[in-house]
Coordinates of C-alpha atoms and ligand atoms in Angstrom, one line a residue:
X1 CA 124.9 65.0 64.1
X2 CA 121.6 64.9 65.2
X3 CA 118.7 64.0 63.8
X4 CA 115.3 65.1 64.1
X5 CA 114.0 67.0 67.5
X6 CA 113.5 65.7 71.2
X7 CA 109.7 66.4 72.3
X8 CA 108.2 65.2 76.1
X9 CA 106.0 62.8 76.2
X10 CA 103.3 65.1 77.5
X11 CA 103.4 68.2 74.1
X12 CA 102.6 64.8 71.7
X13 CA 100.0 64.3 69.8
X14 CA 96.8 62.0 71.6
X15 CA 97.6 59.2 68.5
X16 CA 101.6 59.8 68.4
X17 CA 100.7 59.1 72.4
X18 CA 99.4 56.0 71.5
X19 CA 101.7 54.7 68.6
X20 CA 104.7 55.2 71.3
X21 CA 102.9 53.2 73.7
X22 CA 101.2 50.3 71.8
X23 CA 105.0 50.5 70.7
X24 CA 106.4 49.9 73.9
X25 CA 103.9 46.9 74.5
X26 CA 104.9 45.1 71.7
X27 CA 108.8 45.1 73.5
X28 CA 107.5 43.2 75.7
X29 CA 107.2 40.1 73.1
X30 CA 110.5 40.5 71.9
X31 CA 112.3 37.4 71.1
X32 CA 116.0 38.5 72.6
X33 CA 117.4 35.2 74.1
X34 CA 120.9 36.9 72.2
X35 CA 121.5 40.5 72.5
X36 CA 118.9 40.6 75.5
X37 CA 118.0 44.1 73.9
X38 CA 113.6 44.0 73.3
X39 CA 113.0 46.4 70.2
X40 CA 108.9 47.0 70.0
X41 CA 107.5 49.2 67.1
X42 CA 104.7 50.3 65.7
X43 CA 103.2 50.8 62.6
X44 CA 100.2 53.5 62.0
X45 CA 99.0 52.7 58.1
X46 CA 97.3 55.9 55.9
X47 CA 93.7 53.4 56.8
X48 CA 94.2 54.1 60.8
X49 CA 94.8 50.4 61.4
X50 CA 98.2 49.7 63.8
X51 CA 100.8 46.6 63.1
X52 CA 102.6 46.3 65.4
X53 CA 106.5 43.9 65.8
X54 CA 109.7 42.9 67.6
X55 CA 113.1 42.2 67.5
X56 CA 113.3 37.8 66.2
X57 CA 115.9 36.7 67.2
X58 CA 117.7 34.1 65.3
X59 CA 121.1 31.4 67.0
X60 CA 122.4 32.5 63.4
X61 CA 122.2 35.9 64.1
X62 CA 122.4 37.3 60.2
X63 CA 118.7 36.5 60.8
X64 CA 117.1 38.2 63.1
X65 CA 114.5 40.7 61.9
X66 CA 114.2 44.5 63.6
X67 CA 111.3 45.2 65.7
X68 CA 110.6 48.3 62.5
X69 CA 110.5 45.9 59.4
X70 CA 109.0 43.2 62.2
X71 CA 106.0 45.9 62.3
X72 CA 105.9 46.8 58.1
X73 CA 106.3 43.0 56.6
X74 CA 103.0 42.4 58.2
X75 CA 101.7 45.5 56.9
X76 CA 102.6 45.5 53.6
X77 CA 101.3 41.6 53.9
X78 CA 98.3 42.5 54.9
X79 CA 97.8 45.1 51.9
X80 CA 99.2 48.2 53.1
X81 CA 101.8 50.4 51.1
X82 CA 101.0 54.1 52.9
X83 CA 101.9 55.1 56.3
X84 CA 101.8 58.1 58.1
X85 CA 104.2 57.1 61.3
X86 CA 106.0 54.6 63.2
X87 CA 106.5 54.4 67.3
X88 CA 109.7 52.0 68.5
X89 CA 111.0 52.1 71.0
X90 CA 114.4 50.5 73.0
X91 CA 116.8 51.2 75.4
X92 CA 118.7 53.7 74.9
X93 CA 122.1 52.9 74.5
X94 CA 125.1 54.8 76.0
X95 CA 121.9 57.8 77.2
X96 CA 120.9 57.8 73.0
X97 CA 117.6 57.0 71.8
X98 CA 118.1 53.7 70.2
X99 CA 117.9 54.8 66.1
X100 CA 117.3 52.2 63.7
X101 CA 120.0 50.4 61.6
X102 CA 120.6 51.2 58.1
X103 CA 118.1 47.7 56.5
X104 CA 115.4 48.9 58.8
X105 CA 116.5 52.6 57.0
X106 CA 116.8 50.9 53.7
X107 CA 113.2 48.9 54.6
X108 CA 110.4 51.5 55.6
X109 CA 112.0 54.7 53.2
X110 CA 111.0 52.2 50.6
X111 CA 106.8 52.4 51.7
X112 CA 108.3 56.6 51.7
X113 CA 108.3 59.7 53.3
X114 CA 107.2 59.5 57.3
X115 CA 107.0 60.5 60.9
X116 CA 109.9 58.1 63.1
X117 CA 109.1 58.9 66.4
X118 CA 112.0 56.8 69.1
X119 CA 112.1 56.6 73.1
X120 CA 112.5 54.8 75.8
X121 CA 110.5 51.8 77.7
X122 CA 110.3 55.2 80.2
X123 CA 108.6 57.5 77.7
X124 CA 109.7 60.9 79.2
X125 CA 110.6 62.1 75.9
X126 CA 110.4 61.0 72.0
X127 CA 113.1 61.4 68.4
X128 CA 111.1 62.9 66.8
X129 CA 112.1 61.9 62.8
X130 CA 111.4 61.1 59.5
X131 CA 112.2 58.1 57.5
X132 CA 114.4 60.3 54.6
X133 CA 115.9 61.8 57.5
X134 CA 117.0 59.5 58.5
X135 CA 118.6 58.2 55.5
X136 CA 119.3 61.2 52.8
X137 CA 120.1 59.6 49.9
X138 CA 118.5 57.0 50.0
X139 CA 118.4 54.3 46.7
X140 CA 115.2 54.1 45.3
X141 CA 113.0 53.5 42.5
X142 CA 112.4 55.5 39.9
X143 CA 108.6 57.1 39.0
X144 CA 108.5 55.0 35.4
X145 CA 109.3 51.6 36.8
X146 CA 112.8 51.9 36.3
X147 CA 115.6 51.9 39.0
X148 CA 117.8 55.7 39.6
X149 CA 119.9 55.9 42.6
X150 CA 118.6 58.9 44.4
X151 CA 116.5 61.5 43.3
X152 CA 119.1 64.1 44.3
X153 CA 120.8 64.9 41.2
X154 CA 124.9 64.7 42.5
Ligands
THU1 N1 116.7 46.1 67.0 C1 115.6 46.5 66.0 O1 114.7 45.0 66.8 N2 115.7 47.4 65.7 C2 116.3 47.9 65.8 O2 116.5 49.8 65.7 C3 117.5 48.0 66.2 C4 119.1 46.9 66.8 C5 117.1 44.3 67.4 C6 117.9 43.8 66.5 C7 119.2 42.7 67.7 O3 117.8 41.4 68.6 C8 118.8 43.4 69.0 O4 117.9 44.8 68.6 C9 120.4 43.9 68.9 O5 121.5 44.3 67.9

């Protein structure tokens, strides 16, 4: 199954190109001695400010934090909860752009449906998608302060 569309880098808005470049810069700070797989991310908040993140691994593998969650936690902990888009840069795996893990999809979707731009370090193309496209039927909080498994009746 394919999600989103592949767009040439020079066809993207300036704002999006900048976000992808910021993601690539953040990737250089990746602490990934175990996987050697560097990931960078940049989250554009509704107020125009950006929070960047990289993956931070640990000898206790399961406590590793992905780049996307790193950026998200920085933003939320600094009072930002509304987002325009997120950029993610990582190497391709088997020729395919690297899409966020399930945990990151869940964390990002908590804050609504916003644009996701995924590129590899060569920045030739970006996969353009959204948080909800990446995680259909997401588990999320209901609108009346209760919890509903999905907004969509099944
Ligand atoms: N990783 C991310 O940071 N983001 C993703 O979207 C996928 C995976 C990290 C976690 C781990 O440090 C390394 O990549 C290999 O899984």
